Coordinates of C-alpha atoms in Angstrom, one line a residue:
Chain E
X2 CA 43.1 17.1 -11.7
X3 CA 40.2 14.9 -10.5
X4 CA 39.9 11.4 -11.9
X5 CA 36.8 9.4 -10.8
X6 CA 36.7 5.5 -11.2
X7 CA 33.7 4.5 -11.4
X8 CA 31.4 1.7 -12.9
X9 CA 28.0 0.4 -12.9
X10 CA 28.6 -3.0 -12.3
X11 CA 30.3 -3.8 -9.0
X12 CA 33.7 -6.2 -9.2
X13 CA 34.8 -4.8 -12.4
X14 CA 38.1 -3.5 -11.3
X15 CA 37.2 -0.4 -9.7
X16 CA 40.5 -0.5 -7.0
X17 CA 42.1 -2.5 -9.1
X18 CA 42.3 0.2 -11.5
X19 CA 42.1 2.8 -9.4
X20 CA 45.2 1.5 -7.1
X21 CA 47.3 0.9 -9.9
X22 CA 46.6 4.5 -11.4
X23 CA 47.8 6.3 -8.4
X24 CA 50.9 4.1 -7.7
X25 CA 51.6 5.1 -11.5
X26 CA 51.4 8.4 -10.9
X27 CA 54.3 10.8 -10.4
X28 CA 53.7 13.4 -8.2
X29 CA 51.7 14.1 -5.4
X30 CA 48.6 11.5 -5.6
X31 CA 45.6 11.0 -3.4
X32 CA 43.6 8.0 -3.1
X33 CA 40.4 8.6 -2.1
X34 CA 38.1 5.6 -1.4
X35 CA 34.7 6.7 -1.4
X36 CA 33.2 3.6 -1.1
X37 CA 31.7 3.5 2.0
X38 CA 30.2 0.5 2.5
X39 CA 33.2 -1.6 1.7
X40 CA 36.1 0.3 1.5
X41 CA 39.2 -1.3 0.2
X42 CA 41.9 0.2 -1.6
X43 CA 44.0 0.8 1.8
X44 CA 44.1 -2.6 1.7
X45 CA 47.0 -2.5 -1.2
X46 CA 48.3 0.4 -0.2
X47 CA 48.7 -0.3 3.6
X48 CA 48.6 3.1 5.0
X49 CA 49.9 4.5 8.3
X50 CA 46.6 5.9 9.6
X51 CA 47.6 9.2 11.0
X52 CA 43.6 10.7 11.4
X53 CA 40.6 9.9 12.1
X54 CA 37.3 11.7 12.0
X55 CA 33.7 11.1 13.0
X56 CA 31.1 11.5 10.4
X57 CA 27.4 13.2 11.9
X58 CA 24.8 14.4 10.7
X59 CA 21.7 16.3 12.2
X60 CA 18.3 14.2 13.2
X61 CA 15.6 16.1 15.0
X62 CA 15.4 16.1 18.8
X63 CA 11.9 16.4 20.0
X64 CA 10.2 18.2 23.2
X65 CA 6.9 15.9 23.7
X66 CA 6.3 18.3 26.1
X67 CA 5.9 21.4 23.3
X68 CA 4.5 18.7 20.7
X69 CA 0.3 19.5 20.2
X70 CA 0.5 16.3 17.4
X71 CA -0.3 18.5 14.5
X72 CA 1.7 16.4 12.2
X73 CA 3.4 19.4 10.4
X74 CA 7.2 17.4 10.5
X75 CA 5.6 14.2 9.3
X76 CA 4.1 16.3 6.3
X77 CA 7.5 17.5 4.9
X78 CA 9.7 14.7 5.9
X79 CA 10.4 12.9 2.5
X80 CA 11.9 9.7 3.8
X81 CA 9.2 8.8 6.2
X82 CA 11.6 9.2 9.6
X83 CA 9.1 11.2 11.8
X84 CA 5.5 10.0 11.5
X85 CA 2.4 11.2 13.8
X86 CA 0.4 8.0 14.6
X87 CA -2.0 9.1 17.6
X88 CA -1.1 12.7 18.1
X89 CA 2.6 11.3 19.3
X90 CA 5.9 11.6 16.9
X91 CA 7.3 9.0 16.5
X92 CA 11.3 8.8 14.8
X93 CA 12.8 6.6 12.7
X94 CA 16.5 8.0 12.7
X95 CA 18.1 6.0 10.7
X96 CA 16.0 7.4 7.8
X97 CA 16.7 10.7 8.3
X98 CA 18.6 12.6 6.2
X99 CA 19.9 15.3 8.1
X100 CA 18.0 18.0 5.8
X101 CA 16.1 20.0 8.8
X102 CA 12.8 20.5 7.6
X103 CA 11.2 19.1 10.6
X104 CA 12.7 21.7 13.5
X105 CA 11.9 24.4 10.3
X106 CA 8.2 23.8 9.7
X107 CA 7.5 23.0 13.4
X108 CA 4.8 25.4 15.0
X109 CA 5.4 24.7 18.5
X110 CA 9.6 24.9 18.1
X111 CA 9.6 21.4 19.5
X112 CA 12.0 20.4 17.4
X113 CA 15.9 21.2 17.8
X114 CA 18.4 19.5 16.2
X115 CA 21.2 17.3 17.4
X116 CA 24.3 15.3 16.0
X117 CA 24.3 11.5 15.1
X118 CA 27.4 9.2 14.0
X119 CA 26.8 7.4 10.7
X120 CA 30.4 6.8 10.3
X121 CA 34.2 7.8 10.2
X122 CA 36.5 8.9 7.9
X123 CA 40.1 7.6 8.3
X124 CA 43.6 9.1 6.3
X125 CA 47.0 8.5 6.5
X126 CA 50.2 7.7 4.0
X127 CA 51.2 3.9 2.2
X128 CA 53.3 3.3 -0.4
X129 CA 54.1 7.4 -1.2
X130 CA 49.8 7.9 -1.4
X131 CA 47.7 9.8 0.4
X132 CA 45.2 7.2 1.2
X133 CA 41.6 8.7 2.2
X134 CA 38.5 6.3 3.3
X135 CA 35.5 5.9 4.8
X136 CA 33.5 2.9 6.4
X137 CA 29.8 3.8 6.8
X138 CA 28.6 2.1 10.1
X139 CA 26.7 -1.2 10.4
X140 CA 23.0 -0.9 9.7
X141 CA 23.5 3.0 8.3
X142 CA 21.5 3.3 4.8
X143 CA 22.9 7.0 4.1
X144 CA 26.7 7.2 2.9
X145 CA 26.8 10.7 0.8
X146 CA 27.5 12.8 3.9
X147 CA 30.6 10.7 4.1
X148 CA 31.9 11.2 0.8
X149 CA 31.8 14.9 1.2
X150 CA 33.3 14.9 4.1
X151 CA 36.5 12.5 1.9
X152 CA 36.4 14.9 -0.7
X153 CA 36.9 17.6 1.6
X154 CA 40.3 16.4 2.7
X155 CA 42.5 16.9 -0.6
X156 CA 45.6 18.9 -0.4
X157 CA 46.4 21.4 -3.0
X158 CA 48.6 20.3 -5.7
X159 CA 47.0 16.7 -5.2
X160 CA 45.9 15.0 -8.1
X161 CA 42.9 13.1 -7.0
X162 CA 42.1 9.7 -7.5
X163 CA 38.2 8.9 -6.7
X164 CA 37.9 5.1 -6.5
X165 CA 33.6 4.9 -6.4
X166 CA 30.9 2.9 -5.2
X167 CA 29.1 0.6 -7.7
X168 CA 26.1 1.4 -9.2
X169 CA 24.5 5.0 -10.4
X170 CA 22.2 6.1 -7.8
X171 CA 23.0 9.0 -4.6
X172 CA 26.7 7.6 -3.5
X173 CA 28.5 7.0 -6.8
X174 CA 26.4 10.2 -8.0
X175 CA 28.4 11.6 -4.9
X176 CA 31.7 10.2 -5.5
X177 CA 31.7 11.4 -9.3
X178 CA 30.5 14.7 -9.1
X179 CA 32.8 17.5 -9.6
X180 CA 35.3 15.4 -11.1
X181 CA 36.9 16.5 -14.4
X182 CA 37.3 13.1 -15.9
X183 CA 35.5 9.3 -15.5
X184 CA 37.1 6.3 -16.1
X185 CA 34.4 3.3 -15.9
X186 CA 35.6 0.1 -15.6
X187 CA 33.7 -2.3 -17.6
X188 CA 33.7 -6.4 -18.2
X189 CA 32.4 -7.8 -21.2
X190 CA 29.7 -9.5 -20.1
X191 CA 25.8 -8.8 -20.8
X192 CA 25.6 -7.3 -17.5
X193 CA 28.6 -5.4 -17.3
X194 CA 27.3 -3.9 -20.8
X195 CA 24.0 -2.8 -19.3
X196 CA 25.5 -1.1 -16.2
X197 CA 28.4 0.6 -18.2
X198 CA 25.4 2.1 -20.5
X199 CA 23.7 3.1 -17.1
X200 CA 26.8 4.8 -15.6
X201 CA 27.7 6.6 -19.2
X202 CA 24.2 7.9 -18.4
X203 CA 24.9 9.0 -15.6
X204 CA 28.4 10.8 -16.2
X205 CA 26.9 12.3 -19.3
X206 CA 24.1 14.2 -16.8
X207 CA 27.1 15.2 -14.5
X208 CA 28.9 16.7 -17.9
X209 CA 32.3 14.9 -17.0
X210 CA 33.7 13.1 -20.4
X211 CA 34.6 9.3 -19.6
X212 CA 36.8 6.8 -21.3
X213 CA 36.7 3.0 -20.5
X214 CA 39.3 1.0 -19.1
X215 CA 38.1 -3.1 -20.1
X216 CA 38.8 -5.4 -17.5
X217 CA 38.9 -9.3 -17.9
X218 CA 39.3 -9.3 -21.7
X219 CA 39.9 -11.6 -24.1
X220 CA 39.3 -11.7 -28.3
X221 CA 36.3 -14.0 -28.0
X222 CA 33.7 -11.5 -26.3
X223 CA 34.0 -8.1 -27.7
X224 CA 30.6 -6.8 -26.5
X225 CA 31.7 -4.0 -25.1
X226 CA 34.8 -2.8 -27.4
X227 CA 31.4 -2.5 -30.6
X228 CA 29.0 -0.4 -27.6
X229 CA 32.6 1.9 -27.4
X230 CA 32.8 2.0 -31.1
X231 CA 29.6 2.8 -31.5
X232 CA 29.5 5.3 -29.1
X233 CA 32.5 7.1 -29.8
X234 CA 33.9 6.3 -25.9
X235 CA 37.7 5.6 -25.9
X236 CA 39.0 2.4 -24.8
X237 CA 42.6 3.2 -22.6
X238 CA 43.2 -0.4 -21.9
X239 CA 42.6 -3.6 -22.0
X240 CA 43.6 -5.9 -19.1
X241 CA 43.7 -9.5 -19.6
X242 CA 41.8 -12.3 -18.0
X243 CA 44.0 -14.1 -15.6
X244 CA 44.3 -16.0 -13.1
X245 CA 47.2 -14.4 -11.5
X246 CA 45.8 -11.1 -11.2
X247 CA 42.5 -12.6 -9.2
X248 CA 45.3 -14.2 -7.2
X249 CA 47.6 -11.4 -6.0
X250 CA 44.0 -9.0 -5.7
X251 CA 43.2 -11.6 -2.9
X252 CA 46.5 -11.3 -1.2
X253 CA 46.2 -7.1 -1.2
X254 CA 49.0 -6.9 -4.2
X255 CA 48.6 -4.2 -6.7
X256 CA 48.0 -5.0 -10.3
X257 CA 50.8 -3.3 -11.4
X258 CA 52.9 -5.2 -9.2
X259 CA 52.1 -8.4 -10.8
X260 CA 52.6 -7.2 -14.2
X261 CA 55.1 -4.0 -14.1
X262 CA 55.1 -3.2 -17.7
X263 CA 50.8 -1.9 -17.6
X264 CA 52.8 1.2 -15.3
X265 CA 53.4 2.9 -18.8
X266 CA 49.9 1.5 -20.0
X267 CA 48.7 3.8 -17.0
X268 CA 50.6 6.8 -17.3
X269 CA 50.1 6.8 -21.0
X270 CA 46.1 6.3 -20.0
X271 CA 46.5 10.2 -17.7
X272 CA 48.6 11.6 -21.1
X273 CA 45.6 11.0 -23.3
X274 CA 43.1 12.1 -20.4
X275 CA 45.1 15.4 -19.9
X276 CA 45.1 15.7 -24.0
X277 CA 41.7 14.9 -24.4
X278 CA 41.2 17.3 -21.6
X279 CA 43.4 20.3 -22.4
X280 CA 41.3 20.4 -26.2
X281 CA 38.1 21.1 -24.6
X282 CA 36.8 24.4 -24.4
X283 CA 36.1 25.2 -20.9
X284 CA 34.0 22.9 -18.2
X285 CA 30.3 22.2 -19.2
X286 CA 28.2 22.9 -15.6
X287 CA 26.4 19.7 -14.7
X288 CA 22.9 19.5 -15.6
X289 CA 22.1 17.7 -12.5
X290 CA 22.4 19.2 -9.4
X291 CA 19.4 18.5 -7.2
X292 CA 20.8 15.1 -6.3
X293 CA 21.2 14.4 -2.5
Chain G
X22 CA -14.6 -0.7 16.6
X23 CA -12.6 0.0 14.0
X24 CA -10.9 -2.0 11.6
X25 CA -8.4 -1.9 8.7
X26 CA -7.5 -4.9 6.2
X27 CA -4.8 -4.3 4.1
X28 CA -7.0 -5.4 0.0
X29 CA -5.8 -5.9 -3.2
X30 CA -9.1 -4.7 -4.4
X31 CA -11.9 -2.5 -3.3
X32 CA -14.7 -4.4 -2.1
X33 CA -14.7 -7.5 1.2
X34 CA -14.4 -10.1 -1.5
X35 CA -10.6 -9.2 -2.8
X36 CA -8.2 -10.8 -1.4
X37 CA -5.8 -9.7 1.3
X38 CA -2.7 -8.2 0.2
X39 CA 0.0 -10.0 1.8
X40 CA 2.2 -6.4 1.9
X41 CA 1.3 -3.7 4.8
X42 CA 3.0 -1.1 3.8
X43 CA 2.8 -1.3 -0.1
X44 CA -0.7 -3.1 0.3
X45 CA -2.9 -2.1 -2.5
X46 CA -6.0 -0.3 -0.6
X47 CA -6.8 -0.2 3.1
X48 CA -10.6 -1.5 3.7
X49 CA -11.8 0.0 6.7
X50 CA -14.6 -1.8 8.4
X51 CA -16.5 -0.5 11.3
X52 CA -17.9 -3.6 13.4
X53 CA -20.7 -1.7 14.8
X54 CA -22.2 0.2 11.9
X55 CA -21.1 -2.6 9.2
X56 CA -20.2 0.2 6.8
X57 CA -17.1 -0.5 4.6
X58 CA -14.9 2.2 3.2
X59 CA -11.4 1.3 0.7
X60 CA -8.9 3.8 1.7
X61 CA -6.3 4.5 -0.9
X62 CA -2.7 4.2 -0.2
X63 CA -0.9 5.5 -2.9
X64 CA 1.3 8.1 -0.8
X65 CA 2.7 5.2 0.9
X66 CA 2.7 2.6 -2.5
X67 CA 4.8 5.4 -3.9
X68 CA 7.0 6.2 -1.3
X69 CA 10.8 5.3 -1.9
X70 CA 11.5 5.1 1.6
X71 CA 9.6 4.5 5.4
X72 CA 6.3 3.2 2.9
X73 CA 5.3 0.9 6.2
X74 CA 5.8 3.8 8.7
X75 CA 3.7 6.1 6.6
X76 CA 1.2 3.6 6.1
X77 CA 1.0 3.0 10.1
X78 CA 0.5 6.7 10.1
X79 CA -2.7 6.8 7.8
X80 CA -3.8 3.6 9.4
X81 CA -3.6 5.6 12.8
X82 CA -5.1 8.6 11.6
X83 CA -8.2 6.6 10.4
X84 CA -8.8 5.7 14.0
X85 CA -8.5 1.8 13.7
X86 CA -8.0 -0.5 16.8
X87 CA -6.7 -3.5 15.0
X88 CA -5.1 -4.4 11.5
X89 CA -4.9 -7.2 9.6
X90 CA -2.3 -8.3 6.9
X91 CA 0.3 -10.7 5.1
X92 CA 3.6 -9.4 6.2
X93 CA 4.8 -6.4 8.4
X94 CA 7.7 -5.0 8.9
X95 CA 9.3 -4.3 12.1
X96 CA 9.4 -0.5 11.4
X97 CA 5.1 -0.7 10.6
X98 CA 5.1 -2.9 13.4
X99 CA 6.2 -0.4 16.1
X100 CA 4.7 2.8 14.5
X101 CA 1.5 0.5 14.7
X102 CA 2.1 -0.4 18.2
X103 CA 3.0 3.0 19.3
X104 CA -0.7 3.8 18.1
X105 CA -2.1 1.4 20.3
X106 CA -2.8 -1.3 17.4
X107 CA -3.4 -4.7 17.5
X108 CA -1.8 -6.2 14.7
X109 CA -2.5 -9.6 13.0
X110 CA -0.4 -11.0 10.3
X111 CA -0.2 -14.2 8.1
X112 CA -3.7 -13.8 7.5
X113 CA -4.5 -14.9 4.5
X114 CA -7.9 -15.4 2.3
X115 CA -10.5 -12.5 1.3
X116 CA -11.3 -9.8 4.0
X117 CA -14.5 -10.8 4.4
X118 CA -13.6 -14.2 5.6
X119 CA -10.8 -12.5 8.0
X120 CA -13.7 -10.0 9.1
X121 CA -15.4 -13.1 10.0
X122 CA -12.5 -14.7 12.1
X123 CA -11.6 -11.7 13.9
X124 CA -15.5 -11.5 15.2
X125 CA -15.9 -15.0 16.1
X126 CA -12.8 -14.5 17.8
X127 CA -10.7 -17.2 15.8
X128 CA -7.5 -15.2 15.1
X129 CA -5.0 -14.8 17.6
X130 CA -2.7 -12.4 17.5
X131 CA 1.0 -12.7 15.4
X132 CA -0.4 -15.3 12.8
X133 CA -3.5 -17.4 12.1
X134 CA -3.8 -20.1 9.7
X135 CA -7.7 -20.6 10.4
X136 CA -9.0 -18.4 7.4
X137 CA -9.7 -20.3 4.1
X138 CA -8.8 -18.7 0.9
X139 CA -7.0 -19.1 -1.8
X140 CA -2.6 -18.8 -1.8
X141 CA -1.2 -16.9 -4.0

């Protein structure tokens, strides 16, 4: 089973939630961290790293001495990394997004392909987890090839935890896809309503059925318990504002190490998931699939 | 010689638009014959990515020896400069007024604060 945590709105309690879902876990549990750009669930589980692998993908390579300027590659690239100013490419290969269309379309063949680091992905074992990330490196802009190459790395008989970037465009698009159940993480706040409607959007296009874990509550603001109730999305839990859960987050402790008795709250949280899960008939193929 | 001026409108009265890349039109101007043309940009206004690198590219493909603009951006800037084109930025004012300057000689390559007009 694949559980994605995800939300719109960044520092909602994505790690938060999603650390404190795999240590709850019994059985085999991976972590995977797919947030690139500032990965940090390892940093409550404290893993021995025990791999490492670089993450590539393919930029064109080009002959100038093949190259008669037509301007064919520019014409296909969508993201604008080979232009033809003055009958000369010229590459912007940090834009590029690997797809080969350039060496394809190229008259002359003056276009081969070869490999370029955008980052590393890094595993190894803390606490009893399997604890997967990946750091995108400085000044990259392009972070899905890295979460494929995470969620290549589960071992069967894992249930997967998917702790996502923020946000709904390409990498939480990435991180989520395939899963078989979201949890977003939402605070009641006016923004954190308008990006938990955005990422129930966007779960809704993959076809994976969500539920909402509230982070920061209290009785006062109850914006997003009437969107829920008005939606029909499930509410698993409610975790309190306080003070001493900001506090151990910035020392690296685990939620549920600071208040032991939400470790039922969680497991009862993957009982109704599995319920909720074993009553449906069959998986619904996601409608979007085009999606970098 | 040719010349482009990165427009908000069509004609040498509009104003410059301070953006290269997701400038509104292009007005080419050719010193010698005087003849003015607005060049659209829309493939490059709509781009989500690389819009000043595309622009540089129809800028180059128009045959232009020198640009001026607001802003540019350091990918622009060396797509430009691999063209062979002079660029001038900070200009601000209409075109027709940074026609002028570049003629007369008064703008100076990187920035000029010699053109009249009105800030946005």
């Amino acid at each position: 089973m694949t559980i994605a945590v995800a939300s719109g709105k960044g520092g909602t309690g994505k790690t938060t939630v999603a650390v404190s879902l795999a240590l709850s876990l019994e059985g085999s549990v991976v972590l995977m961290d797919c947030d690139v750009e500032a990965p940090n669930s390892h940093i409550f589980l404290h893993p021995i790293i025990a791999g490492e692998e670089n993450v590539y993908i393919s930029v064109p390579r080009i002959d100038e001495s093949k190259c008669n300027g037509c301007g064919e590659c520019s014409e296909i690239c969508q993201f604008n990394a080979i232009v033809v100013p003055k009958n000369k490419p010229l590459l912007f290969l940090e834009l590029c997004h690997g797809c080969g269309g350039c060496a394809m379309v190229c008259p002359k063949g003056a276009i081969s392909e070869e490999k370029r680091k955008i980052g590393v992905v890094e595993e190894g074992w803390g606490m009893g987890i399997h604890s997967i990330h990946g750091s995108l490196s400085v000044g990259e802009p392009i972070s899905p090839p890295i979460i494929k190459k995470i969620k290549q790395k589960q071992n069967t008989g894992e249930t997967v935890i998917i702790d996502s970037p923020p946000g709904t465009t390409c990498p939480a698009v990435e991180s989520v896809r395939g899963s078989d159940y979201a949890i977003l993480v939402a605070e009641p706040t006016p923004f954190g309503l308008n990006d938990l409607i955005l990422s129930v959007e966007m779960v809704k296009k993959l076809a994976i059925p969500c539920g909402v874990v509230l982070n920061r509550w209290d009785d006062e603001r109850t914006i997003i318990e009437d969107y829920c109730l008005n939606e029909g999305i499930p509410i698993f839990l409610k975790i309190p504002e306080d003070r001493k859960i900001a506090e151990a987050y910035s020392r690296g402790v685990a939620l549920i190490d600071v208040i032991p008795e939400l470790t039922t709250a969680f497991r009862e949280l993957i009982g109704r998931i599995k319920k909720e899960l074993s009553s449906q008939t069959g998986k619904v193929e996601p409608s979007c699939t085009n999606l970098l | 010689m040719k010349i482009v001026v990165t427009s908000e409108g069509e004609t040498l009265d509009d104003s410059i638009d301070p953006r290269f890349g997701r400038a509104g039109k292009f007005i080419l101007y050719n010193t010698e014959t005087k003849e003015v043309q607005a060049v659209d940009n829309s493939e490059s206004l709509n781009a989500a990515h690389g819009a000043g690198i595309k622009a540089a590219e129809t800028v180059s493909r128009l045959g232009v020896e020198v640009v001026i603009t607001g802003n540019c951006g350091p990918k622009a800037l060396s797509a430009l400069e691999a063209a062979g084109i002079v660029v001038y930025t900070g200009v601000t004012g209409t075109v027709r007024k940074a026609i002028e300057a570049l003629e007369s000689g008064r703008l100076s390559s990187g920035h000029s604060d010699e053109i009249e007009g009105s800030r946005r």
